[in-house]
């Protein structure tokens, strides 16, 4: 029995604005949309990964303010992450629509050329956009420790 990644799901007070954000800036396309018991669900797709957007009732509790690289609480989703070839070009394309919560930061101490920025989506979820990350070769030890100053 083989498993593969399916999706992450986000609750949305404004599903249309959130869908437009991920479609416009991250190139996702709508794969499916439907209503169940008064709630709206939209599945967005990028490659083999899906993002499920779920509508919330108008009186739903607000999300905490987005900050840094996302919540640091046990059980919380810290952030979603996407790869690009050029973080600075991505930010320039977004212009004023980029609500940066942290960075851009360079992680050359870990991987030469790795650079990331964290943004808030319309619902307050933190989204990382990075360039230059790559896995270790299959035969390399994966438990190497690197500490910062």
PDB file of C-alpha atoms in Angstrom:
ATOM      1  CA  UNK A   1       0.000   0.000   0.000  1.00  0.00           C
ATOM      2  CA  UNK A   2       1.654   3.224  -1.166  1.00  0.00           C
ATOM      3  CA  UNK A   3       0.861   6.588   0.373  1.00  0.00           C
ATOM      4  CA  UNK A   4       1.305  10.001  -1.177  1.00  0.00           C
ATOM      5  CA  UNK A   5       0.635  13.532   0.031  1.00  0.00           C
ATOM      6  CA  UNK A   6      -2.926  14.679  -0.564  1.00  0.00           C
ATOM      7  CA  UNK A   7      -3.714  18.135   0.837  1.00  0.00           C
ATOM      8  CA  UNK A   8      -3.674  20.678   3.616  1.00  0.00           C
ATOM      9  CA  UNK A   9      -6.931  22.443   4.545  1.00  0.00           C
ATOM     10  CA  UNK A  10      -7.415  26.081   5.547  1.00  0.00           C
ATOM     11  CA  UNK A  11     -10.476  27.624   7.171  1.00  0.00           C
ATOM     12  CA  UNK A  12     -11.539  30.839   5.419  1.00  0.00           C
ATOM     13  CA  UNK A  13     -13.757  33.722   6.432  1.00  0.00           C
ATOM     14  CA  UNK A  14     -13.386  35.084   2.880  1.00  0.00           C
ATOM     15  CA  UNK A  15     -12.980  32.043   0.672  1.00  0.00           C
ATOM     16  CA  UNK A  16     -13.099  33.991  -2.628  1.00  0.00           C
ATOM     17  CA  UNK A  17     -10.284  36.375  -1.641  1.00  0.00           C
ATOM     18  CA  UNK A  18      -8.160  33.515  -0.310  1.00  0.00           C
ATOM     19  CA  UNK A  19      -8.703  31.470  -3.466  1.00  0.00           C
ATOM     20  CA  UNK A  20      -7.713  34.440  -5.631  1.00  0.00           C
ATOM     21  CA  UNK A  21      -4.523  34.934  -3.534  1.00  0.00           C
ATOM     22  CA  UNK A  22      -3.309  31.358  -4.068  1.00  0.00           C
ATOM     23  CA  UNK A  23      -4.362  31.307  -7.720  1.00  0.00           C
ATOM     24  CA  UNK A  24      -2.766  34.667  -8.570  1.00  0.00           C
ATOM     25  CA  UNK A  25       0.490  34.521  -6.615  1.00  0.00           C
ATOM     26  CA  UNK A  26       1.177  30.782  -6.417  1.00  0.00           C
ATOM     27  CA  UNK A  27      -0.202  29.571  -9.741  1.00  0.00           C
ATOM     28  CA  UNK A  28      -2.689  27.157  -8.204  1.00  0.00           C
ATOM     29  CA  UNK A  29      -5.727  26.156 -10.237  1.00  0.00           C
ATOM     30  CA  UNK A  30      -9.191  25.203  -9.082  1.00  0.00           C
ATOM     31  CA  UNK A  31      -9.562  21.422  -9.169  1.00  0.00           C
ATOM     32  CA  UNK A  32     -13.033  21.152  -7.635  1.00  0.00           C
ATOM     33  CA  UNK A  33     -15.617  23.126  -5.639  1.00  0.00           C
ATOM     34  CA  UNK A  34     -18.761  22.009  -3.850  1.00  0.00           C
ATOM     35  CA  UNK A  35     -21.139  22.817  -0.991  1.00  0.00           C
ATOM     36  CA  UNK A  36     -21.865  20.544   1.966  1.00  0.00           C
ATOM     37  CA  UNK A  37     -24.285  21.376   4.782  1.00  0.00           C
ATOM     38  CA  UNK A  38     -24.088  25.118   4.127  1.00  0.00           C
ATOM     39  CA  UNK A  39     -20.288  25.238   3.865  1.00  0.00           C
ATOM     40  CA  UNK A  40     -18.292  25.854   0.661  1.00  0.00           C
ATOM     41  CA  UNK A  41     -15.202  23.804  -0.195  1.00  0.00           C
ATOM     42  CA  UNK A  42     -12.682  24.633  -2.923  1.00  0.00           C
ATOM     43  CA  UNK A  43      -9.741  22.398  -3.811  1.00  0.00           C
ATOM     44  CA  UNK A  44      -6.789  24.151  -5.450  1.00  0.00           C
ATOM     45  CA  UNK A  45      -4.015  22.195  -7.127  1.00  0.00           C
ATOM     46  CA  UNK A  46      -0.343  22.802  -7.826  1.00  0.00           C
ATOM     47  CA  UNK A  47       1.385  19.772  -9.336  1.00  0.00           C
ATOM     48  CA  UNK A  48       0.434  16.775  -7.220  1.00  0.00           C
ATOM     49  CA  UNK A  49      -0.404  18.833  -4.105  1.00  0.00           C
ATOM     50  CA  UNK A  50      -3.809  20.209  -3.162  1.00  0.00           C
ATOM     51  CA  UNK A  51      -4.925  23.000  -0.880  1.00  0.00           C
ATOM     52  CA  UNK A  52      -8.465  22.707   0.468  1.00  0.00           C
ATOM     53  CA  UNK A  53     -10.203  25.972   1.345  1.00  0.00           C
ATOM     54  CA  UNK A  54     -13.192  25.656   3.689  1.00  0.00           C
ATOM     55  CA  UNK A  55     -15.681  28.459   4.287  1.00  0.00           C
ATOM     56  CA  UNK A  56     -16.442  29.466   7.849  1.00  0.00           C
ATOM     57  CA  UNK A  57     -19.675  30.948   9.162  1.00  0.00           C
ATOM     58  CA  UNK A  58     -19.648  34.780   9.408  1.00  0.00           C
ATOM     59  CA  UNK A  59     -19.317  34.714  13.213  1.00  0.00           C
ATOM     60  CA  UNK A  60     -16.274  32.433  13.292  1.00  0.00           C
ATOM     61  CA  UNK A  61     -13.507  33.470  15.670  1.00  0.00           C
ATOM     62  CA  UNK A  62     -10.776  35.558  14.027  1.00  0.00           C
ATOM     63  CA  UNK A  63      -7.357  34.046  13.444  1.00  0.00           C
ATOM     64  CA  UNK A  64      -4.451  35.331  15.528  1.00  0.00           C
ATOM     65  CA  UNK A  65      -2.337  38.036  13.895  1.00  0.00           C
ATOM     66  CA  UNK A  66       0.275  36.497  11.593  1.00  0.00           C
ATOM     67  CA  UNK A  67       3.839  36.907  12.772  1.00  0.00           C
ATOM     68  CA  UNK A  68       7.362  35.768  11.987  1.00  0.00           C
ATOM     69  CA  UNK A  69       7.458  32.261  10.495  1.00  0.00           C
ATOM     70  CA  UNK A  70       4.122  31.238  12.025  1.00  0.00           C
ATOM     71  CA  UNK A  71       2.805  29.988  15.361  1.00  0.00           C
ATOM     72  CA  UNK A  72       5.203  28.155  17.651  1.00  0.00           C
ATOM     73  CA  UNK A  73       2.530  26.257  19.605  1.00  0.00           C
ATOM     74  CA  UNK A  74       2.320  22.480  19.792  1.00  0.00           C
ATOM     75  CA  UNK A  75      -0.285  21.159  17.374  1.00  0.00           C
ATOM     76  CA  UNK A  76      -0.397  24.376  15.326  1.00  0.00           C
ATOM     77  CA  UNK A  77       0.482  24.444  11.651  1.00  0.00           C
ATOM     78  CA  UNK A  78       3.501  26.734  11.507  1.00  0.00           C
ATOM     79  CA  UNK A  79       3.256  27.699   7.824  1.00  0.00           C
ATOM     80  CA  UNK A  80       2.682  26.500   4.276  1.00  0.00           C
ATOM     81  CA  UNK A  81       5.722  26.610   1.980  1.00  0.00           C
ATOM     82  CA  UNK A  82       6.395  27.094  -1.718  1.00  0.00           C
ATOM     83  CA  UNK A  83       9.603  27.108  -3.794  1.00  0.00           C
ATOM     84  CA  UNK A  84      10.571  29.734  -6.368  1.00  0.00           C
ATOM     85  CA  UNK A  85      13.687  30.396  -8.416  1.00  0.00           C
ATOM     86  CA  UNK A  86      14.056  33.954  -7.059  1.00  0.00           C
ATOM     87  CA  UNK A  87      12.533  35.225  -3.807  1.00  0.00           C
ATOM     88  CA  UNK A  88      13.302  38.862  -4.603  1.00  0.00           C
ATOM     89  CA  UNK A  89      11.632  38.654  -8.022  1.00  0.00           C
ATOM     90  CA  UNK A  90       8.601  36.993  -6.434  1.00  0.00           C
ATOM     91  CA  UNK A  91       8.318  39.815  -3.876  1.00  0.00           C
ATOM     92  CA  UNK A  92       8.739  42.445  -6.599  1.00  0.00           C
ATOM     93  CA  UNK A  93       5.933  40.836  -8.596  1.00  0.00           C
ATOM     94  CA  UNK A  94       3.655  40.864  -5.539  1.00  0.00           C
ATOM     95  CA  UNK A  95       4.497  44.488  -4.749  1.00  0.00           C
ATOM     96  CA  UNK A  96       2.202  45.964  -2.074  1.00  0.00           C
ATOM     97  CA  UNK A  97       0.204  42.714  -1.933  1.00  0.00           C
ATOM     98  CA  UNK A  98       3.128  41.075  -0.065  1.00  0.00           C
ATOM     99  CA  UNK A  99       2.403  41.213   3.673  1.00  0.00           C
ATOM    100  CA  UNK A 100       5.884  40.156   4.860  1.00  0.00           C
ATOM    101  CA  UNK A 101       5.984  38.741   8.397  1.00  0.00           C
ATOM    102  CA  UNK A 102       9.693  37.783   8.397  1.00  0.00           C
ATOM    103  CA  UNK A 103      12.682  38.145   6.101  1.00  0.00           C
ATOM    104  CA  UNK A 104      13.886  37.650   3.538  1.00  0.00           C
ATOM    105  CA  UNK A 105      16.578  35.672   5.353  1.00  0.00           C
ATOM    106  CA  UNK A 106      19.600  33.799   3.991  1.00  0.00           C
ATOM    107  CA  UNK A 107      20.429  30.287   5.236  1.00  0.00           C
ATOM    108  CA  UNK A 108      23.827  29.837   3.579  1.00  0.00           C
ATOM    109  CA  UNK A 109      25.162  28.258   6.810  1.00  0.00           C
ATOM    110  CA  UNK A 110      22.891  25.284   6.076  1.00  0.00           C
ATOM    111  CA  UNK A 111      22.623  25.247   2.275  1.00  0.00           C
ATOM    112  CA  UNK A 112      24.454  27.723   0.018  1.00  0.00           C
ATOM    113  CA  UNK A 113      21.873  29.819  -1.839  1.00  0.00           C
ATOM    114  CA  UNK A 114      18.922  28.952   0.421  1.00  0.00           C
ATOM    115  CA  UNK A 115      16.831  32.092   1.033  1.00  0.00           C
ATOM    116  CA  UNK A 116      13.299  32.461   2.454  1.00  0.00           C
ATOM    117  CA  UNK A 117      10.624  35.042   3.152  1.00  0.00           C
ATOM    118  CA  UNK A 118       7.394  34.566   5.126  1.00  0.00           C
ATOM    119  CA  UNK A 119       4.121  36.260   4.136  1.00  0.00           C
ATOM    120  CA  UNK A 120       0.580  36.423   5.473  1.00  0.00           C
ATOM    121  CA  UNK A 121      -2.263  35.230   3.259  1.00  0.00           C
ATOM    122  CA  UNK A 122      -5.658  37.011   3.392  1.00  0.00           C
ATOM    123  CA  UNK A 123      -6.786  34.786   6.298  1.00  0.00           C
ATOM    124  CA  UNK A 124      -3.650  35.370   8.360  1.00  0.00           C
ATOM    125  CA  UNK A 125      -1.951  32.050   7.590  1.00  0.00           C
ATOM    126  CA  UNK A 126       1.812  32.325   7.226  1.00  0.00           C
ATOM    127  CA  UNK A 127       3.252  31.202   3.882  1.00  0.00           C
ATOM    128  CA  UNK A 128       6.974  30.666   3.312  1.00  0.00           C
ATOM    129  CA  UNK A 129       8.460  31.284  -0.126  1.00  0.00           C
ATOM    130  CA  UNK A 130      12.014  30.058  -0.544  1.00  0.00           C
ATOM    131  CA  UNK A 131      14.683  29.503  -3.148  1.00  0.00           C
ATOM    132  CA  UNK A 132      17.696  27.234  -3.267  1.00  0.00           C
ATOM    133  CA  UNK A 133      16.659  24.473  -0.843  1.00  0.00           C
ATOM    134  CA  UNK A 134      17.826  21.024  -1.893  1.00  0.00           C
ATOM    135  CA  UNK A 135      17.948  17.618  -0.204  1.00  0.00           C
ATOM    136  CA  UNK A 136      21.175  15.921   0.751  1.00  0.00           C
ATOM    137  CA  UNK A 137      22.343  13.195  -1.635  1.00  0.00           C
ATOM    138  CA  UNK A 138      20.832   9.803  -0.802  1.00  0.00           C
ATOM    139  CA  UNK A 139      24.151   8.490   0.575  1.00  0.00           C
ATOM    140  CA  UNK A 140      24.861  11.501   2.864  1.00  0.00           C
ATOM    141  CA  UNK A 141      24.265  11.398   6.626  1.00  0.00           C
ATOM    142  CA  UNK A 142      21.045  13.290   7.439  1.00  0.00           C
ATOM    143  CA  UNK A 143      21.745  14.085  11.086  1.00  0.00           C
ATOM    144  CA  UNK A 144      24.500  16.678  10.638  1.00  0.00           C
ATOM    145  CA  UNK A 145      24.276  19.457  13.226  1.00  0.00           C
ATOM    146  CA  UNK A 146      24.804  23.101  12.284  1.00  0.00           C
ATOM    147  CA  UNK A 147      24.558  25.848  14.897  1.00  0.00           C
ATOM    148  CA  UNK A 148      24.309  29.540  14.298  1.00  0.00           C
ATOM    149  CA  UNK A 149      26.596  31.990  16.105  1.00  0.00           C
TER     150      UNK A 149
END
